[in-house]
mmCIF file of C-alpha atoms in Angstrom:
data_model
loop_
_atom_site.group_PDB
_atom_site.id
_atom_site.type_symbol
_atom_site.label_atom_id
_atom_site.label_comp_id
_atom_site.label_asym_id
_atom_site.label_seq_id
_atom_site.Cartn_x
_atom_site.Cartn_y
_atom_site.Cartn_z
ATOM 1 C CA UNK A 309 0.000 0.000 0.000
ATOM 2 C CA UNK A 310 2.702 2.463 1.037
ATOM 3 C CA UNK A 311 4.817 1.509 -1.967
ATOM 4 C CA UNK A 312 1.873 2.172 -4.274
ATOM 5 C CA UNK A 313 1.278 5.622 -2.744
ATOM 6 C CA UNK A 314 4.972 6.490 -2.976
ATOM 7 C CA UNK A 315 5.006 5.332 -6.597
ATOM 8 C CA UNK A 316 2.008 7.519 -7.444
ATOM 9 C CA UNK A 317 3.595 10.546 -5.758
ATOM 10 C CA UNK A 318 6.847 9.901 -7.624
ATOM 11 C CA UNK A 319 5.051 9.708 -10.974
ATOM 12 C CA UNK A 320 3.082 12.864 -10.209
ATOM 13 C CA UNK A 321 6.333 14.682 -9.462
ATOM 14 C CA UNK A 322 7.860 13.412 -12.702
ATOM 15 C CA UNK A 323 4.833 14.678 -14.611
ATOM 16 C CA UNK A 324 4.896 18.105 -12.983
ATOM 17 C CA UNK A 325 8.624 18.606 -13.578
ATOM 18 C CA UNK A 326 9.472 16.334 -16.474
ATOM 19 C CA UNK A 327 6.795 17.304 -18.983
ATOM 20 C CA UNK A 328 7.457 21.076 -18.943
ATOM 21 C CA UNK A 329 11.214 20.393 -18.998
ATOM 22 C CA UNK A 330 10.773 18.081 -22.014
ATOM 23 C CA UNK A 331 8.848 20.732 -23.936
ATOM 24 C CA UNK A 332 11.284 23.539 -23.098
ATOM 25 C CA UNK A 333 14.404 21.499 -23.891
ATOM 26 C CA UNK A 334 13.100 20.260 -27.247
ATOM 27 C CA UNK A 335 11.855 23.713 -28.268
ATOM 28 C CA UNK A 336 15.153 25.281 -27.208
ATOM 29 C CA UNK A 337 17.050 22.536 -29.020
ATOM 30 C CA UNK A 338 15.203 23.412 -32.226
ATOM 31 C CA UNK A 339 16.260 27.051 -31.842
ATOM 32 C CA UNK A 340 19.820 26.274 -30.722
ATOM 33 C CA UNK A 341 20.853 23.139 -32.647
ATOM 34 C CA UNK A 342 23.433 21.908 -30.150
ATOM 35 C CA UNK A 343 21.058 20.284 -27.662
ATOM 36 C CA UNK A 344 20.634 16.508 -28.283
ATOM 37 C CA UNK A 345 16.857 16.646 -28.581
ATOM 38 C CA UNK A 346 16.599 13.118 -29.986
ATOM 39 C CA UNK A 347 18.274 11.666 -26.912
ATOM 40 C CA UNK A 348 16.024 13.759 -24.665
ATOM 41 C CA UNK A 349 12.856 12.442 -26.334
ATOM 42 C CA UNK A 350 14.098 8.847 -26.252
ATOM 43 C CA UNK A 351 15.003 9.153 -22.559
ATOM 44 C CA UNK A 352 11.586 10.628 -21.753
ATOM 45 C CA UNK A 353 9.967 7.747 -23.641
ATOM 46 C CA UNK A 354 11.915 5.226 -21.537
ATOM 47 C CA UNK A 355 10.665 6.834 -18.317
ATOM 48 C CA UNK A 356 7.095 6.954 -19.675
ATOM 49 C CA UNK A 357 7.341 3.294 -20.736
ATOM 50 C CA UNK A 358 8.074 2.249 -17.141
ATOM 51 C CA UNK A 359 5.244 4.296 -15.641
ATOM 52 C CA UNK A 360 1.828 2.933 -14.728
ATOM 53 C CA UNK A 361 -0.028 5.735 -16.505
ATOM 54 C CA UNK A 362 -1.298 4.383 -19.857
ATOM 55 C CA UNK A 363 -1.251 7.823 -21.466
ATOM 56 C CA UNK A 364 2.333 8.749 -20.526
ATOM 57 C CA UNK A 365 3.805 7.746 -23.883
ATOM 58 C CA UNK A 366 1.110 9.676 -25.742
ATOM 59 C CA UNK A 367 1.841 12.795 -23.673
ATOM 60 C CA UNK A 368 5.576 12.499 -24.409
ATOM 61 C CA UNK A 369 4.837 12.152 -28.133
ATOM 62 C CA UNK A 370 2.506 15.163 -28.240
ATOM 63 C CA UNK A 371 4.865 17.355 -26.212
ATOM 64 C CA UNK A 372 7.950 16.370 -28.214
ATOM 65 C CA UNK A 373 6.273 16.894 -31.590
ATOM 66 C CA UNK A 374 4.665 20.154 -30.464
ATOM 67 C CA UNK A 375 7.891 21.545 -29.034
ATOM 68 C CA UNK A 376 9.870 20.609 -32.159
ATOM 69 C CA UNK A 377 7.211 22.253 -34.320
ATOM 70 C CA UNK A 378 7.146 25.465 -32.261
ATOM 71 C CA UNK A 379 10.951 25.665 -32.225
ATOM 72 C CA UNK A 380 11.270 25.044 -35.964
ATOM 73 C CA UNK A 381 8.628 27.624 -36.873
ATOM 74 C CA UNK A 382 10.208 30.202 -34.556
ATOM 75 C CA UNK A 383 13.659 29.591 -36.058
ATOM 76 C CA UNK A 384 12.297 29.801 -39.598
ATOM 77 C CA UNK A 385 10.472 33.038 -38.787
ATOM 78 C CA UNK A 386 13.673 34.520 -37.356
ATOM 79 C CA UNK A 387 15.590 33.347 -40.416
ATOM 80 C CA UNK A 388 13.047 34.953 -42.751
ATOM 81 C CA UNK A 389 13.581 38.253 -40.983
ATOM 82 C CA UNK A 390 17.269 37.913 -41.812
ATOM 83 C CA UNK A 391 16.576 37.085 -45.455
ATOM 84 C CA UNK A 392 14.398 40.166 -45.877
ATOM 85 C CA UNK A 393 16.780 42.425 -43.951
ATOM 86 C CA UNK A 394 19.678 44.213 -45.638
ATOM 87 C CA UNK A 395 21.964 43.428 -42.739
ATOM 88 C CA UNK A 396 20.741 39.868 -42.236
ATOM 89 C CA UNK A 397 20.393 38.499 -38.726
ATOM 90 C CA UNK A 398 22.430 36.516 -36.244
ATOM 91 C CA UNK A 399 19.965 33.637 -36.577
ATOM 92 C CA UNK A 400 20.456 33.455 -40.345
ATOM 93 C CA UNK A 401 24.219 33.646 -39.959
ATOM 94 C CA UNK A 402 24.103 30.917 -37.314
ATOM 95 C CA UNK A 403 22.218 28.681 -39.752
ATOM 96 C CA UNK A 404 24.771 29.398 -42.475
ATOM 97 C CA UNK A 405 27.623 28.557 -40.116
ATOM 98 C CA UNK A 406 26.110 25.169 -39.250
ATOM 99 C CA UNK A 407 25.356 24.135 -42.846
ATOM 100 C CA UNK A 408 28.295 22.647 -44.742
ATOM 101 C CA UNK A 409 28.465 24.043 -48.306
ATOM 102 C CA UNK A 410 28.095 20.628 -49.961
ATOM 103 C CA UNK A 411 25.128 19.701 -47.753
ATOM 104 C CA UNK A 412 23.530 23.076 -48.491
ATOM 105 C CA UNK A 413 23.868 22.570 -52.256
ATOM 106 C CA UNK A 414 22.310 19.118 -51.975
ATOM 107 C CA UNK A 415 19.501 20.547 -49.859
ATOM 108 C CA UNK A 416 18.848 23.374 -52.344
ATOM 109 C CA UNK A 417 18.604 20.880 -55.202
ATOM 110 C CA UNK A 418 16.181 18.701 -53.230
ATOM 111 C CA UNK A 419 14.043 21.697 -52.222
ATOM 112 C CA UNK A 420 13.815 22.843 -55.858
ATOM 113 C CA UNK A 421 12.836 19.346 -56.964
ATOM 114 C CA UNK A 422 10.558 18.154 -54.150
ATOM 115 C CA UNK A 423 9.572 21.388 -52.370
ATOM 116 C CA UNK A 424 7.570 20.733 -49.190
ATOM 117 C CA UNK A 425 7.962 16.930 -49.125
ATOM 118 C CA UNK A 426 11.703 17.187 -48.496
ATOM 119 C CA UNK A 427 10.986 18.749 -45.097
ATOM 120 C CA UNK A 428 9.608 15.455 -43.791
ATOM 121 C CA UNK A 429 12.869 13.623 -44.458
ATOM 122 C CA UNK A 430 15.038 16.531 -43.302
ATOM 123 C CA UNK A 431 14.207 15.904 -39.634
ATOM 124 C CA UNK A 432 14.792 12.173 -39.907
ATOM 125 C CA UNK A 433 18.206 12.459 -41.577
ATOM 126 C CA UNK A 434 20.952 13.302 -39.044
ATOM 127 C CA UNK A 435 22.232 16.858 -39.573
ATOM 128 C CA UNK A 436 19.680 17.291 -42.346
ATOM 129 C CA UNK A 437 17.302 19.788 -40.742
ATOM 130 C CA UNK A 438 19.482 22.901 -40.815
ATOM 131 C CA UNK A 439 20.688 22.661 -44.467
ATOM 132 C CA UNK A 440 17.116 22.056 -45.680
ATOM 133 C CA UNK A 441 15.729 24.882 -43.555
ATOM 134 C CA UNK A 442 18.416 27.238 -44.862
ATOM 135 C CA UNK A 443 17.691 26.118 -48.428
ATOM 136 C CA UNK A 444 13.999 26.903 -47.855
ATOM 137 C CA UNK A 445 14.932 30.325 -46.530
ATOM 138 C CA UNK A 446 17.174 31.107 -49.493
ATOM 139 C CA UNK A 447 14.428 29.926 -51.844
ATOM 140 C CA UNK A 448 12.107 32.337 -49.988
ATOM 141 C CA UNK A 449 9.565 29.636 -49.198
ATOM 142 C CA UNK A 450 6.539 31.273 -47.515
ATOM 143 C CA UNK A 451 6.113 30.587 -43.816
ATOM 144 C CA UNK A 452 2.704 29.009 -44.393
ATOM 145 C CA UNK A 453 4.144 26.472 -46.842
ATOM 146 C CA UNK A 454 7.001 25.697 -44.467
ATOM 147 C CA UNK A 455 4.510 25.092 -41.654
ATOM 148 C CA UNK A 456 2.532 22.611 -43.792
ATOM 149 C CA UNK A 457 5.658 20.582 -44.520
ATOM 150 C CA UNK A 458 7.159 20.883 -41.073
ATOM 151 C CA UNK A 459 4.157 19.535 -39.144
ATOM 152 C CA UNK A 460 4.364 15.950 -40.502
ATOM 153 C CA UNK A 461 8.164 16.181 -40.224
ATOM 154 C CA UNK A 462 7.947 16.884 -36.484
ATOM 155 C CA UNK A 463 5.357 14.129 -35.979
ATOM 156 C CA UNK A 464 7.562 11.595 -37.777
ATOM 157 C CA UNK A 465 10.645 12.755 -35.863
ATOM 158 C CA UNK A 466 8.952 12.505 -32.455
ATOM 159 C CA UNK A 467 7.548 9.057 -33.283
ATOM 160 C CA UNK A 468 10.943 7.768 -34.449
ATOM 161 C CA UNK A 469 12.830 8.799 -31.319
ATOM 162 C CA UNK A 470 9.985 7.687 -29.074
ATOM 163 C CA UNK A 471 10.157 4.229 -30.634
ATOM 164 C CA UNK A 472 13.905 4.194 -29.941
ATOM 165 C CA UNK A 473 13.100 4.981 -26.313
ATOM 166 C CA UNK A 474 10.442 2.276 -26.127
ATOM 167 C CA UNK A 475 12.924 -0.207 -27.558
ATOM 168 C CA UNK A 476 15.527 0.796 -24.974
ATOM 169 C CA UNK A 477 12.962 0.646 -22.183
ATOM 170 C CA UNK A 478 11.735 -2.811 -23.199
ATOM 171 C CA UNK A 479 15.237 -4.269 -23.119
ATOM 172 C CA UNK A 480 15.848 -3.553 -19.425
ATOM 173 C CA UNK A 481 13.755 -3.696 -16.275
ATOM 174 C CA UNK A 482 15.460 -0.675 -14.717
ATOM 175 C CA UNK A 483 14.599 2.754 -16.190
ATOM 176 C CA UNK A 484 18.166 4.086 -15.933
ATOM 177 C CA UNK A 485 19.449 1.126 -17.956
ATOM 178 C CA UNK A 486 16.786 1.787 -20.561
ATOM 179 C CA UNK A 487 17.743 5.459 -20.705
ATOM 180 C CA UNK A 488 21.379 4.509 -21.232
ATOM 181 C CA UNK A 489 20.412 2.076 -23.997
ATOM 182 C CA UNK A 490 18.197 4.698 -25.660
ATOM 183 C CA UNK A 491 20.981 7.290 -25.581
ATOM 184 C CA UNK A 492 23.431 4.804 -27.118
ATOM 185 C CA UNK A 493 20.910 3.909 -29.845
ATOM 186 C CA UNK A 494 20.293 7.607 -30.532
ATOM 187 C CA UNK A 495 24.008 8.289 -30.862
ATOM 188 C CA UNK A 496 24.364 5.356 -33.249
ATOM 189 C CA UNK A 497 21.448 6.574 -35.358
ATOM 190 C CA UNK A 498 23.125 9.965 -35.666
ATOM 191 C CA UNK A 499 26.687 8.703 -36.149
ATOM 192 C CA UNK A 500 26.276 5.870 -38.646
ATOM 193 C CA UNK A 501 25.166 8.020 -41.621
ATOM 194 C CA UNK A 502 28.015 10.476 -40.999
ATOM 195 C CA UNK A 503 30.583 7.671 -40.821
ATOM 196 C CA UNK A 504 29.133 6.138 -43.979
ATOM 197 C CA UNK A 505 29.416 9.447 -45.891
ATOM 198 C CA UNK A 506 33.020 9.929 -44.785
ATOM 199 C CA UNK A 507 33.892 6.359 -45.777
ATOM 200 C CA UNK A 508 32.361 6.823 -49.235
ATOM 201 C CA UNK A 509 34.174 10.144 -49.669
ATOM 202 C CA UNK A 510 37.474 8.560 -48.655
ATOM 203 C CA UNK A 511 36.916 5.716 -51.115
ATOM 204 C CA UNK A 512 36.110 8.107 -53.951
ATOM 205 C CA UNK A 513 39.452 9.890 -53.444
ATOM 206 C CA UNK A 514 41.505 6.683 -53.464
#
């Protein structure tokens, strides 16, 4: 009985603190692309997987997707201000600094060919969001069109990293072990494509 009450109090505390923190961290990570938002969502999914509340995973999904969407739209709006300004903006320059020239050229070609649909894949491809967003800005894509493409992108992104968290949580009985497994899986998801590209580039020069 006491253990059940303590467990309920613990989950209530996690909800009160964890959910707002999840939203703020993911939204901030969309604005400042140095925060590992994928790992944060996967870790939150692990914790939700081990809770007794049946709707915990759904709440994590909605919050993660909503925060990513809000952050992306805010960053795009700030970038558009830089595009239309003679002096640019620090947000636009920050996007330029984080987009490798070759990735930007690839993104511009894909945006010209596929338009809005490329946004969905941009969030699923590691390091693909910023080059595609910058390409959309340089192509002067209207904010409304960006929003239409970015909504399914954020939903797919949140679902992908939540599934990674569920997988990590299902492998271990202890939540902290599941979080560790989810973080490792998230790092692998982000690192493998980069290693593959470098290997192919090295092979092409030999």
